[in-house]
Short mmCIF file of C-alpha atoms in Angstrom, two decimals:
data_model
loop_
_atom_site.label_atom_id
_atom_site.label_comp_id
_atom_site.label_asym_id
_atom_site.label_seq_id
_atom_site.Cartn_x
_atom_site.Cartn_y
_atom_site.Cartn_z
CA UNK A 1 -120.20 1.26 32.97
CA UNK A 2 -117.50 0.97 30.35
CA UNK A 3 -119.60 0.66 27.91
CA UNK A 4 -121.97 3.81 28.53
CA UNK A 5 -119.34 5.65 28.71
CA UNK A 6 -117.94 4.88 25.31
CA UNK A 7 -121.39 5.25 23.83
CA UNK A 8 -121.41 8.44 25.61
CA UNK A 9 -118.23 9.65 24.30
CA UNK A 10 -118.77 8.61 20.44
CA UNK A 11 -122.42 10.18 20.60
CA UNK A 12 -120.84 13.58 21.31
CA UNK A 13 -120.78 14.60 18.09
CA UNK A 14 -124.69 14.35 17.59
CA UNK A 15 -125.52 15.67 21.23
CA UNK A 16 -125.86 19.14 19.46
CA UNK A 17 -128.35 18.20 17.03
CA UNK A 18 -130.44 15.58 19.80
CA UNK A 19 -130.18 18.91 22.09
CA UNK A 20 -131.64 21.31 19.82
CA UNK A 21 -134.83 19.48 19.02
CA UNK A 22 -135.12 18.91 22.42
CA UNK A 23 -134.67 22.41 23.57
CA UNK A 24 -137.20 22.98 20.58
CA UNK A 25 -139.90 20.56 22.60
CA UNK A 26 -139.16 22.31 25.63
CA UNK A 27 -139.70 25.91 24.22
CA UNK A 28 -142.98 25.05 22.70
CA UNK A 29 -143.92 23.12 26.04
CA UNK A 30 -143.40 26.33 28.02
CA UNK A 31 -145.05 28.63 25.37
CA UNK A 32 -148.17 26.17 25.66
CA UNK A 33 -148.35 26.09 29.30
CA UNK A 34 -147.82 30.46 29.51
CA UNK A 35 -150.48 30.80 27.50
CA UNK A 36 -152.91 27.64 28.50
CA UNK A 37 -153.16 25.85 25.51
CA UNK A 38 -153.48 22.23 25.52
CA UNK A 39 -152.13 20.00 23.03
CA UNK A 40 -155.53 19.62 21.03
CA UNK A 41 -156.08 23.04 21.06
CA UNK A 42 -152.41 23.73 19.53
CA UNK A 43 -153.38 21.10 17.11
CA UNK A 44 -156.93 22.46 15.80
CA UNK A 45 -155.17 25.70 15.49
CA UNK A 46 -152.09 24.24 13.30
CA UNK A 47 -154.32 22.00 11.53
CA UNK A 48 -152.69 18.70 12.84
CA UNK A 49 -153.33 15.96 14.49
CA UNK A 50 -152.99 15.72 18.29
CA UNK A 51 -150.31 13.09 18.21
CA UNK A 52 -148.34 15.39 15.84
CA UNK A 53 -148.24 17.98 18.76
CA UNK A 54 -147.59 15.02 20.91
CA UNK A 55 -144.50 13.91 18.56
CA UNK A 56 -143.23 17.98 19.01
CA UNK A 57 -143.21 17.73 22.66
CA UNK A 58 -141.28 14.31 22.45
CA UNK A 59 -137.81 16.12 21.80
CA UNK A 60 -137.48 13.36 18.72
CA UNK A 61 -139.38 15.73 15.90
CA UNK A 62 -136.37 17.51 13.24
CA UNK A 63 -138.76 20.51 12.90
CA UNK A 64 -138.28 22.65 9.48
CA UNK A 65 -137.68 26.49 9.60
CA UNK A 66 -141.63 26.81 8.61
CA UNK A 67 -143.03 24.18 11.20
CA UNK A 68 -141.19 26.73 13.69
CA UNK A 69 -142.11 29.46 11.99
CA UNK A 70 -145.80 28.70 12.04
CA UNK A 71 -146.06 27.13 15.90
CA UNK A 72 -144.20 30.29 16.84
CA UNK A 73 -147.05 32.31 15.27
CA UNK A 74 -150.14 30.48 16.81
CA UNK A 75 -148.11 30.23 20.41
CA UNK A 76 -146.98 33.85 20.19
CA UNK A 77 -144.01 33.26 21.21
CA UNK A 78 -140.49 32.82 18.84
CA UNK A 79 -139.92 29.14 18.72
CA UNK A 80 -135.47 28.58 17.73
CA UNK A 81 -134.81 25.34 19.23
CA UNK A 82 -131.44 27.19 20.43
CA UNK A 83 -130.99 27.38 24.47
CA UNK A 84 -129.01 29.46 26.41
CA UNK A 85 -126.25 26.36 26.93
CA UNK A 86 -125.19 26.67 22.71
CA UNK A 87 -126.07 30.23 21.86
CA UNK A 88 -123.84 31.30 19.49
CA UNK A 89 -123.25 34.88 19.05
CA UNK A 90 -120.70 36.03 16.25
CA UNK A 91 -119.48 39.78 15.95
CA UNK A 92 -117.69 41.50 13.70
CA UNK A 93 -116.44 45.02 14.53
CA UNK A 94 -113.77 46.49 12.99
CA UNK A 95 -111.52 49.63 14.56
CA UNK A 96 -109.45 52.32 12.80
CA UNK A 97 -109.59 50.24 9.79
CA UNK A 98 -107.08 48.08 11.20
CA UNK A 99 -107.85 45.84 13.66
CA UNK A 100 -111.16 43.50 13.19
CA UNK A 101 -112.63 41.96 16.75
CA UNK A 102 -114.39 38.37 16.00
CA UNK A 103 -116.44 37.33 19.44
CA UNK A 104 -117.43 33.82 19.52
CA UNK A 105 -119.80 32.70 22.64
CA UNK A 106 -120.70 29.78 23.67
CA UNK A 107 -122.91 30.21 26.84
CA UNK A 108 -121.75 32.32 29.68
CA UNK A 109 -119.05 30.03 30.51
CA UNK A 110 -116.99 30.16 27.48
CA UNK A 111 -116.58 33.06 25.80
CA UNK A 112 -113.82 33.68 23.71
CA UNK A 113 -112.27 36.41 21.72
CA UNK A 114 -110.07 36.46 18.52
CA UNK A 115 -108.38 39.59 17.72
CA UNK A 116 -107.04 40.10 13.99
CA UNK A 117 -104.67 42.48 13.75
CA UNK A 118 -104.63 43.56 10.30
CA UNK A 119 -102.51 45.63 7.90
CA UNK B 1 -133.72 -1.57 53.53
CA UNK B 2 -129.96 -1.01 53.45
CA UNK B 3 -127.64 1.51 52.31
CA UNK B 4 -124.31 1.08 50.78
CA UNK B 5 -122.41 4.18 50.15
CA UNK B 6 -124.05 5.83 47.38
CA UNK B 7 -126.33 2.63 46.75
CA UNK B 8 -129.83 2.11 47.96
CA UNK B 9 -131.25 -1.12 48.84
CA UNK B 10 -135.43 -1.04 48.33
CA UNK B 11 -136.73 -4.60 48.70
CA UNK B 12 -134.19 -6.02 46.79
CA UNK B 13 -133.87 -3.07 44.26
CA UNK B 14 -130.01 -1.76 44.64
CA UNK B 15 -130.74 1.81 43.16
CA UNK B 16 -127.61 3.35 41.21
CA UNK B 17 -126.71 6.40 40.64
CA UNK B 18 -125.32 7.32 37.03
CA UNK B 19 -123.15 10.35 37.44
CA UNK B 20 -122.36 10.00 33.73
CA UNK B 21 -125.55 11.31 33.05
CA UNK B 22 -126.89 13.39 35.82
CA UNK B 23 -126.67 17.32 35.83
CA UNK B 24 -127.68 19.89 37.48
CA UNK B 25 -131.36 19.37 35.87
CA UNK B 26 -132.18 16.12 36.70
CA UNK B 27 -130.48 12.90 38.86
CA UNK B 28 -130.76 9.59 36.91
CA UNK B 29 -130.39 6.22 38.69
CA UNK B 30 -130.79 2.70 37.75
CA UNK B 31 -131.32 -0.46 39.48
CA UNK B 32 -129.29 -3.37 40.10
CA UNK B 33 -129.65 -7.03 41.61
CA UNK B 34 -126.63 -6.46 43.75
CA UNK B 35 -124.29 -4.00 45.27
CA UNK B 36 -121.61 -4.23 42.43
CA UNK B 37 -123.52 -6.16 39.84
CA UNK B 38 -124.34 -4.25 36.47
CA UNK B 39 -127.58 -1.73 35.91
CA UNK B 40 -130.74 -2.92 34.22
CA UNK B 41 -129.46 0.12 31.84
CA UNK B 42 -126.08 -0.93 31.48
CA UNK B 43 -126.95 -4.71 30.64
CA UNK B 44 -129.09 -2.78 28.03
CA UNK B 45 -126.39 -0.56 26.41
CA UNK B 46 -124.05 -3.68 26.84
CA UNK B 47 -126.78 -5.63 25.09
CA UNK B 48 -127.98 -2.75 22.11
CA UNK B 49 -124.73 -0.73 21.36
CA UNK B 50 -123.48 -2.50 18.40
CA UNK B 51 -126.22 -3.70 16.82
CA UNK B 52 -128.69 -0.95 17.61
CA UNK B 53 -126.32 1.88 17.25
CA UNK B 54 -127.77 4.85 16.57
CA UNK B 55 -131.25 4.12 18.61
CA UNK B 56 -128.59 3.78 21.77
CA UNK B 57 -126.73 6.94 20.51
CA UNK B 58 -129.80 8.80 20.42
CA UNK B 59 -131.30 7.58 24.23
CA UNK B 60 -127.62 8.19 25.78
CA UNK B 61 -127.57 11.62 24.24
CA UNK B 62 -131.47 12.31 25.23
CA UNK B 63 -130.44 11.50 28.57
CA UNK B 64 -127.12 13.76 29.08
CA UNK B 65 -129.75 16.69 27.43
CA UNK B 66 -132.19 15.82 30.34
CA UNK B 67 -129.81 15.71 32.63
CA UNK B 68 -127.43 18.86 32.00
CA UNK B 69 -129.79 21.16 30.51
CA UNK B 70 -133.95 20.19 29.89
CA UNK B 71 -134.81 18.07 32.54
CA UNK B 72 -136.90 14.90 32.43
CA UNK B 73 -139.29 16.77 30.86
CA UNK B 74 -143.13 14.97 30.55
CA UNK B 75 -143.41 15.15 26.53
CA UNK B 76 -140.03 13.43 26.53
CA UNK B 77 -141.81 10.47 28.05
CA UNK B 78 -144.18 7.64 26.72
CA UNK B 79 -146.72 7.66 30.11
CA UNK B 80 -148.82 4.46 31.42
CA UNK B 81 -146.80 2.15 30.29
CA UNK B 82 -147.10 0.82 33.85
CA UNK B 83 -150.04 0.06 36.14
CA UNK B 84 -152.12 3.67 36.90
CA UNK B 85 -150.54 5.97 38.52
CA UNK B 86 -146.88 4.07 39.29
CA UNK B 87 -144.81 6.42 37.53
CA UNK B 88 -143.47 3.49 34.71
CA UNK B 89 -142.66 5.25 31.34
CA UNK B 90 -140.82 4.74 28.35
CA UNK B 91 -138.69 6.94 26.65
CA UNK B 92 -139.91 8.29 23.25
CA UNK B 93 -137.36 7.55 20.61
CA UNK B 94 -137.01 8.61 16.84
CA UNK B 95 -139.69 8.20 14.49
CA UNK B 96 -139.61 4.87 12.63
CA UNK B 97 -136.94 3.70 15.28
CA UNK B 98 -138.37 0.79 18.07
CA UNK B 99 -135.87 0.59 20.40
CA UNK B 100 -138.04 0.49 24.18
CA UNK B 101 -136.37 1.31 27.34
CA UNK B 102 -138.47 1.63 30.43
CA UNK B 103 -137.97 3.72 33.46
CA UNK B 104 -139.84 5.78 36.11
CA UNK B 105 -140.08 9.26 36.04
CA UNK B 106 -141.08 11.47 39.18
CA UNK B 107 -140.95 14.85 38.43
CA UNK B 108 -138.42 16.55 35.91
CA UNK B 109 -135.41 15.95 37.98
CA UNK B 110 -135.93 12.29 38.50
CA UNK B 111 -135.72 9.42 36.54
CA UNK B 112 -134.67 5.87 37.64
CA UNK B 113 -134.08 3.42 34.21
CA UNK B 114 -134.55 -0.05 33.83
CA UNK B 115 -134.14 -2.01 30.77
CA UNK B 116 -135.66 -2.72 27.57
CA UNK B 117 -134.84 -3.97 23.91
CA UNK B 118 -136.60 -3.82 20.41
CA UNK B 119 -140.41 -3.07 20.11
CA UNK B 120 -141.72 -5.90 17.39
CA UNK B 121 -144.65 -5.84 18.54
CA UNK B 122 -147.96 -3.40 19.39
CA UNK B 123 -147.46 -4.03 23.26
CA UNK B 124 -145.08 -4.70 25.79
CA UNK B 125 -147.33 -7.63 26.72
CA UNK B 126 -146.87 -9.52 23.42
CA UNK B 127 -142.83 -9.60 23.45
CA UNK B 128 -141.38 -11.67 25.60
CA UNK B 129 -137.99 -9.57 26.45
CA UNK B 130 -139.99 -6.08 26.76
CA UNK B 131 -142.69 -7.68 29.19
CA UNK B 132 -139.58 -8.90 31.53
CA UNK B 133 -138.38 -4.99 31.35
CA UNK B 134 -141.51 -3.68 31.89
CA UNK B 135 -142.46 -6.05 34.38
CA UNK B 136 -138.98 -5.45 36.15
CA UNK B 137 -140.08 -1.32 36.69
CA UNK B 138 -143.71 -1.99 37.63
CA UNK B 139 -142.51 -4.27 40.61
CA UNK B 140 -139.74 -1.76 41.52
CA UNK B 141 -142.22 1.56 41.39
CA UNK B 142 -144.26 -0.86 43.54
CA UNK B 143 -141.65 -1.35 46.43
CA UNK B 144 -140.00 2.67 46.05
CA UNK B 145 -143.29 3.74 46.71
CA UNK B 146 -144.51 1.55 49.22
CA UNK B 147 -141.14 2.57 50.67
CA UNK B 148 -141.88 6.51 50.56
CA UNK B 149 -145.83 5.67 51.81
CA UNK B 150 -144.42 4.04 54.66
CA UNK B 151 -142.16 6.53 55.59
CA UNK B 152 -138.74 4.78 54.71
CA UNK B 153 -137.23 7.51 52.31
CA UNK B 154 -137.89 10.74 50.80
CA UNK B 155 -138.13 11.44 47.34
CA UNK B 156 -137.92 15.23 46.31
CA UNK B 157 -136.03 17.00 43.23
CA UNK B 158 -132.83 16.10 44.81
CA UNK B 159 -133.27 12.70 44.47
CA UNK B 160 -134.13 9.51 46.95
CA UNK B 161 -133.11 9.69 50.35
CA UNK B 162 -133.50 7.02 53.43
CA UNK B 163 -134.73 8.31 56.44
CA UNK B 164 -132.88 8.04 59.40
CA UNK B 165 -134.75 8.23 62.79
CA UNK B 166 -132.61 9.99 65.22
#
Protein backbone atom coordinates (compact mmCIF):
# COMPACT_ATOMS: atom_id res chain seq x y z
CA UNK A 1 0.00 0.00 0.00
CA UNK A 2 2.96 2.30 0.49
CA UNK A 3 3.52 2.61 -2.67
CA UNK A 4 -0.10 3.65 -4.00
CA UNK A 5 -0.19 5.92 -1.74
CA UNK A 6 2.90 7.80 -2.76
CA UNK A 7 1.82 7.55 -6.37
CA UNK A 8 -1.34 8.89 -5.14
CA UNK A 9 0.09 11.75 -3.39
CA UNK A 10 2.69 12.92 -6.24
CA UNK A 11 -0.21 12.56 -8.94
CA UNK A 12 -2.16 15.27 -7.09
CA UNK A 13 -1.02 17.83 -8.98
CA UNK A 14 -2.44 16.40 -12.37
CA UNK A 15 -5.77 15.02 -10.72
CA UNK A 16 -7.30 18.42 -11.91
CA UNK A 17 -6.49 18.10 -15.42
CA UNK A 18 -7.26 13.82 -15.47
CA UNK A 19 -10.67 15.09 -13.70
CA UNK A 20 -11.74 17.55 -16.13
CA UNK A 21 -11.57 15.40 -19.22
CA UNK A 22 -13.22 12.98 -17.38
CA UNK A 23 -16.03 15.08 -16.15
CA UNK A 24 -15.95 16.17 -19.95
CA UNK A 25 -16.72 12.22 -20.95
CA UNK A 26 -19.25 12.11 -18.41
CA UNK A 27 -21.17 15.33 -19.54
CA UNK A 28 -21.30 14.25 -23.10
CA UNK A 29 -22.30 10.61 -21.86
CA UNK A 30 -25.34 12.07 -20.09
CA UNK A 31 -26.20 14.58 -22.90
CA UNK A 32 -26.20 11.40 -25.29
CA UNK A 33 -28.26 9.25 -23.20
CA UNK A 34 -31.08 12.54 -22.44
CA UNK A 35 -31.47 12.87 -25.75
CA UNK A 36 -31.05 9.05 -27.20
CA UNK A 37 -28.28 9.30 -29.32
CA UNK A 38 -25.99 6.51 -29.75
CA UNK A 39 -22.44 6.79 -30.33
CA UNK A 40 -22.70 6.29 -34.25
CA UNK A 41 -25.30 8.57 -34.50
CA UNK A 42 -23.16 11.36 -32.52
CA UNK A 43 -20.49 10.40 -34.90
CA UNK A 44 -22.37 10.73 -38.43
CA UNK A 45 -23.55 13.97 -37.09
CA UNK A 46 -19.88 15.32 -36.08
CA UNK A 47 -18.43 13.79 -39.04
CA UNK A 48 -16.15 11.28 -37.11
CA UNK A 49 -15.51 8.10 -36.72
CA UNK A 50 -17.31 5.95 -34.12
CA UNK A 51 -14.20 5.12 -32.19
CA UNK A 52 -13.49 8.88 -31.99
CA UNK A 53 -16.82 9.20 -30.00
CA UNK A 54 -15.71 6.09 -28.30
CA UNK A 55 -12.17 7.79 -27.37
CA UNK A 56 -14.57 11.02 -25.90
CA UNK A 57 -16.43 8.82 -23.65
CA UNK A 58 -13.07 7.19 -22.43
CA UNK A 59 -12.27 10.22 -20.00
CA UNK A 60 -8.52 10.05 -21.78
CA UNK A 61 -9.47 12.60 -24.90
CA UNK A 62 -7.75 16.57 -24.09
CA UNK A 63 -10.74 18.03 -26.03
CA UNK A 64 -10.05 21.68 -27.66
CA UNK A 65 -12.44 24.67 -26.93
CA UNK A 66 -14.00 23.91 -30.63
CA UNK A 67 -14.32 19.99 -30.26
CA UNK A 68 -16.56 21.19 -27.16
CA UNK A 69 -17.90 23.78 -28.80
CA UNK A 70 -19.19 21.75 -31.70
CA UNK A 71 -20.39 18.35 -29.60
CA UNK A 72 -22.18 20.88 -27.41
CA UNK A 73 -24.03 22.12 -30.52
CA UNK A 74 -25.13 18.71 -32.09
CA UNK A 75 -25.99 17.32 -28.29
CA UNK A 76 -27.79 20.54 -27.36
CA UNK A 77 -26.53 20.70 -24.43
CA UNK A 78 -23.23 23.07 -23.13
CA UNK A 79 -20.39 20.67 -22.94
CA UNK A 80 -17.33 22.54 -20.08
CA UNK A 81 -15.66 19.59 -18.79
CA UNK A 82 -15.97 21.60 -15.31
CA UNK A 83 -18.13 19.67 -12.46
CA UNK A 84 -19.67 20.89 -9.61
CA UNK A 85 -16.54 19.41 -7.27
CA UNK A 86 -13.89 22.39 -9.02
CA UNK A 87 -16.26 25.13 -10.06
CA UNK A 88 -14.59 28.10 -9.72
CA UNK A 89 -16.49 31.20 -9.36
CA UNK A 90 -14.49 34.60 -9.03
CA UNK A 91 -16.28 38.00 -8.07
CA UNK A 92 -15.34 41.21 -7.96
CA UNK A 93 -17.59 43.82 -6.30
CA UNK A 94 -16.45 46.80 -5.08
CA UNK A 95 -18.38 49.11 -2.19
CA UNK A 96 -18.23 52.87 -1.52
CA UNK A 97 -15.21 52.97 -3.58
CA UNK A 98 -13.33 51.58 -0.85
CA UNK A 99 -13.55 48.26 -0.05
CA UNK A 100 -13.28 45.52 -3.05
CA UNK A 101 -14.92 41.83 -2.08
CA UNK A 102 -12.92 38.93 -4.11
CA UNK A 103 -15.11 35.45 -3.64
CA UNK A 104 -13.25 32.44 -4.54
CA UNK A 105 -15.36 28.96 -4.54
CA UNK A 106 -14.39 25.90 -4.75
CA UNK A 107 -17.51 23.58 -4.52
CA UNK A 108 -19.96 24.00 -1.75
CA UNK A 109 -17.59 22.91 0.78
CA UNK A 110 -14.99 25.50 0.53
CA UNK A 111 -15.83 28.72 -0.04
CA UNK A 112 -13.76 31.42 0.87
CA UNK A 113 -13.76 35.13 1.00
CA UNK A 114 -10.96 37.81 0.76
CA UNK A 115 -11.83 41.21 1.74
CA UNK A 116 -9.45 44.19 0.52
CA UNK A 117 -9.80 47.00 2.35
CA UNK A 118 -8.59 49.72 0.31
CA UNK A 119 -7.64 53.40 0.60
CA UNK B 1 -16.01 -18.79 1.90
CA UNK B 2 -14.55 -16.87 4.84
CA UNK B 3 -14.51 -13.48 6.08
CA UNK B 4 -11.77 -11.64 7.73
CA UNK B 5 -12.61 -8.27 8.99
CA UNK B 6 -12.97 -6.17 6.07
CA UNK B 7 -11.54 -9.05 3.74
CA UNK B 8 -13.54 -11.48 1.71
CA UNK B 9 -12.52 -14.89 0.98
CA UNK B 10 -14.30 -16.18 -2.62
CA UNK B 11 -12.71 -19.51 -3.58
CA UNK B 12 -9.46 -18.49 -2.84
CA UNK B 13 -9.90 -14.80 -4.00
CA UNK B 14 -9.15 -12.54 -0.67
CA UNK B 15 -11.09 -9.38 -1.98
CA UNK B 16 -9.56 -5.95 -0.65
CA UNK B 17 -10.88 -3.04 -0.15
CA UNK B 18 -8.82 0.19 -1.23
CA UNK B 19 -10.07 3.03 0.87
CA UNK B 20 -7.38 5.14 -0.81
CA UNK B 21 -9.41 5.24 -3.67
CA UNK B 22 -13.01 4.69 -2.92
CA UNK B 23 -15.58 7.66 -2.55
CA UNK B 24 -18.72 8.23 -2.20
CA UNK B 25 -19.24 7.30 -6.11
CA UNK B 26 -17.89 4.14 -6.41
CA UNK B 27 -16.10 1.24 -3.89
CA UNK B 28 -12.90 -0.21 -5.48
CA UNK B 29 -11.43 -3.52 -4.25
CA UNK B 30 -8.71 -5.75 -5.31
CA UNK B 31 -7.78 -9.23 -4.81
CA UNK B 32 -5.18 -10.91 -2.97
CA UNK B 33 -3.72 -14.58 -2.50
CA UNK B 34 -3.85 -14.17 1.22
CA UNK B 35 -5.25 -12.30 4.11
CA UNK B 36 -2.22 -9.84 4.46
CA UNK B 37 -0.39 -10.56 1.27
CA UNK B 38 -0.19 -7.61 -1.36
CA UNK B 39 -3.14 -6.71 -4.14
CA UNK B 40 -2.90 -7.88 -7.72
CA UNK B 41 -3.02 -3.83 -8.03
CA UNK B 42 -0.49 -3.08 -5.64
CA UNK B 43 2.12 -5.72 -7.03
CA UNK B 44 1.25 -3.69 -10.22
CA UNK B 45 1.94 -0.11 -8.99
CA UNK B 46 4.93 -1.72 -7.03
CA UNK B 47 5.92 -3.25 -10.36
CA UNK B 48 5.05 0.06 -13.00
CA UNK B 49 5.66 3.23 -10.81
CA UNK B 50 9.11 4.06 -11.73
CA UNK B 51 9.49 2.99 -14.92
CA UNK B 52 6.01 3.60 -16.25
CA UNK B 53 5.43 6.80 -14.46
CA UNK B 54 3.09 8.79 -15.89
CA UNK B 55 0.78 5.76 -17.40
CA UNK B 56 0.52 4.79 -13.37
CA UNK B 57 -0.02 8.54 -12.54
CA UNK B 58 -2.70 8.76 -14.91
CA UNK B 59 -4.72 5.16 -13.80
CA UNK B 60 -4.24 6.18 -9.93
CA UNK B 61 -5.69 9.57 -10.68
CA UNK B 62 -8.57 8.00 -13.10
CA UNK B 63 -9.39 5.96 -10.27
CA UNK B 64 -9.61 8.63 -7.23
CA UNK B 65 -11.94 10.67 -10.18
CA UNK B 66 -14.14 7.45 -10.34
CA UNK B 67 -14.21 7.03 -7.07
CA UNK B 68 -14.85 10.62 -5.44
CA UNK B 69 -16.71 12.21 -8.10
CA UNK B 70 -17.70 10.22 -11.80
CA UNK B 71 -18.15 6.86 -10.94
CA UNK B 72 -16.94 3.78 -12.80
CA UNK B 73 -18.48 5.08 -15.56
CA UNK B 74 -18.92 2.44 -18.86
CA UNK B 75 -16.94 4.69 -21.55
CA UNK B 76 -14.15 4.75 -18.97
CA UNK B 77 -13.84 1.04 -19.58
CA UNK B 78 -12.31 -1.22 -22.39
CA UNK B 79 -15.43 -4.08 -22.30
CA UNK B 80 -14.99 -7.98 -23.30
CA UNK B 81 -11.84 -8.26 -22.52
CA UNK B 82 -13.06 -11.33 -20.62
CA UNK B 83 -15.23 -14.31 -21.57
CA UNK B 84 -19.10 -12.90 -22.56
CA UNK B 85 -20.81 -11.49 -20.20
CA UNK B 86 -18.20 -11.88 -16.94
CA UNK B 87 -17.82 -8.38 -16.29
CA UNK B 88 -13.62 -8.43 -17.11
CA UNK B 89 -12.55 -4.95 -18.47
CA UNK B 90 -9.64 -2.94 -18.89
CA UNK B 91 -9.17 0.46 -18.16
CA UNK B 92 -8.78 2.86 -21.14
CA UNK B 93 -5.58 4.78 -20.80
CA UNK B 94 -4.03 7.79 -22.80
CA UNK B 95 -3.73 7.74 -26.38
CA UNK B 96 -0.39 6.37 -27.62
CA UNK B 97 0.21 5.08 -23.95
CA UNK B 98 -0.06 0.84 -23.49
CA UNK B 99 -0.04 0.37 -20.10
CA UNK B 100 -3.11 -2.65 -19.48
CA UNK B 101 -4.63 -3.15 -16.18
CA UNK B 102 -7.57 -5.46 -15.91
CA UNK B 103 -10.44 -5.41 -13.55
CA UNK B 104 -14.22 -6.11 -13.29
CA UNK B 105 -16.65 -3.61 -13.35
CA UNK B 106 -20.38 -4.12 -12.09
CA UNK B 107 -22.19 -1.18 -12.29
CA UNK B 108 -20.72 2.46 -11.78
CA UNK B 109 -20.03 2.04 -8.16
CA UNK B 110 -18.09 -1.13 -8.43
CA UNK B 111 -14.94 -2.07 -9.61
CA UNK B 112 -12.65 -4.88 -8.27
CA UNK B 113 -8.80 -4.53 -10.04
CA UNK B 114 -6.45 -7.05 -10.81
CA UNK B 115 -3.22 -6.63 -12.47
CA UNK B 116 -1.69 -5.96 -15.67
CA UNK B 117 1.60 -4.52 -17.35
CA UNK B 118 2.61 -3.15 -20.88
CA UNK B 119 0.44 -3.92 -24.02
CA UNK B 120 3.25 -4.99 -26.86
CA UNK B 121 1.16 -6.74 -28.45
CA UNK B 122 -2.55 -6.72 -30.41
CA UNK B 123 -4.04 -9.13 -27.67
CA UNK B 124 -3.86 -10.10 -24.27
CA UNK B 125 -3.47 -13.65 -25.60
CA UNK B 126 -0.12 -13.02 -27.37
CA UNK B 127 1.84 -11.51 -24.18
CA UNK B 128 2.75 -13.66 -21.81
CA UNK B 129 2.47 -11.27 -18.52
CA UNK B 130 -1.02 -9.66 -19.73
CA UNK B 131 -2.59 -13.25 -20.44
CA UNK B 132 -1.57 -14.23 -16.61
CA UNK B 133 -3.55 -10.79 -15.59
CA UNK B 134 -6.24 -11.35 -17.65
CA UNK B 135 -6.47 -14.85 -16.98
CA UNK B 136 -6.21 -14.03 -13.13
CA UNK B 137 -9.84 -11.73 -13.46
CA UNK B 138 -11.65 -14.16 -15.77
CA UNK B 139 -11.18 -17.03 -13.10
CA UNK B 140 -12.07 -14.61 -10.24
CA UNK B 141 -15.43 -13.07 -12.11
CA UNK B 142 -15.96 -16.84 -12.50
CA UNK B 143 -16.00 -17.79 -8.69
CA UNK B 144 -17.72 -13.98 -7.44
CA UNK B 145 -20.39 -14.85 -9.57
CA UNK B 146 -20.90 -18.33 -9.09
CA UNK B 147 -20.78 -17.07 -5.49
CA UNK B 148 -23.75 -14.41 -5.95
CA UNK B 149 -25.77 -17.26 -8.33
CA UNK B 150 -25.57 -19.49 -5.54
CA UNK B 151 -26.70 -17.30 -3.07
CA UNK B 152 -23.38 -16.76 -1.01
CA UNK B 153 -23.17 -12.83 -1.17
CA UNK B 154 -24.84 -9.88 -2.47
CA UNK B 155 -23.50 -7.53 -4.75
CA UNK B 156 -25.39 -4.10 -5.03
CA UNK B 157 -23.97 -0.35 -5.36
CA UNK B 158 -22.71 -0.64 -1.92
CA UNK B 159 -20.43 -3.11 -2.63
CA UNK B 160 -20.06 -7.17 -1.94
CA UNK B 161 -21.59 -8.53 0.96
CA UNK B 162 -21.67 -12.35 2.43
CA UNK B 163 -24.82 -13.56 3.38
CA UNK B 164 -25.40 -14.68 6.64
CA UNK B 165 -28.32 -17.16 7.27
CA UNK B 166 -29.85 -16.39 10.54
Amino acid sequence: MKHLQEVIARSSSSLHRVERRMVASAQIADAMEKCGMSKSELARKMGKSQSEVTRWLSGTCNFTSDTLADISDVLGKDITGVGASELTVKVKVKFNKNIACDFTSAGPENLSRNYIIGS
Amino acid sequence: METFGKTMVINGFHIIKIEDLSGRKCNIYSIASSEKGDTLFEKFIDRYCDIYKEEIDEIVNRLVVMGKAEGARIGYFKENEGKPADHVCALYDLPCRKLRVYCVRIGTSLVILGGGGPKKTGKWQEDDNLSVSARQMISFAAALFEAKDKGDICIDENGIYELIEK
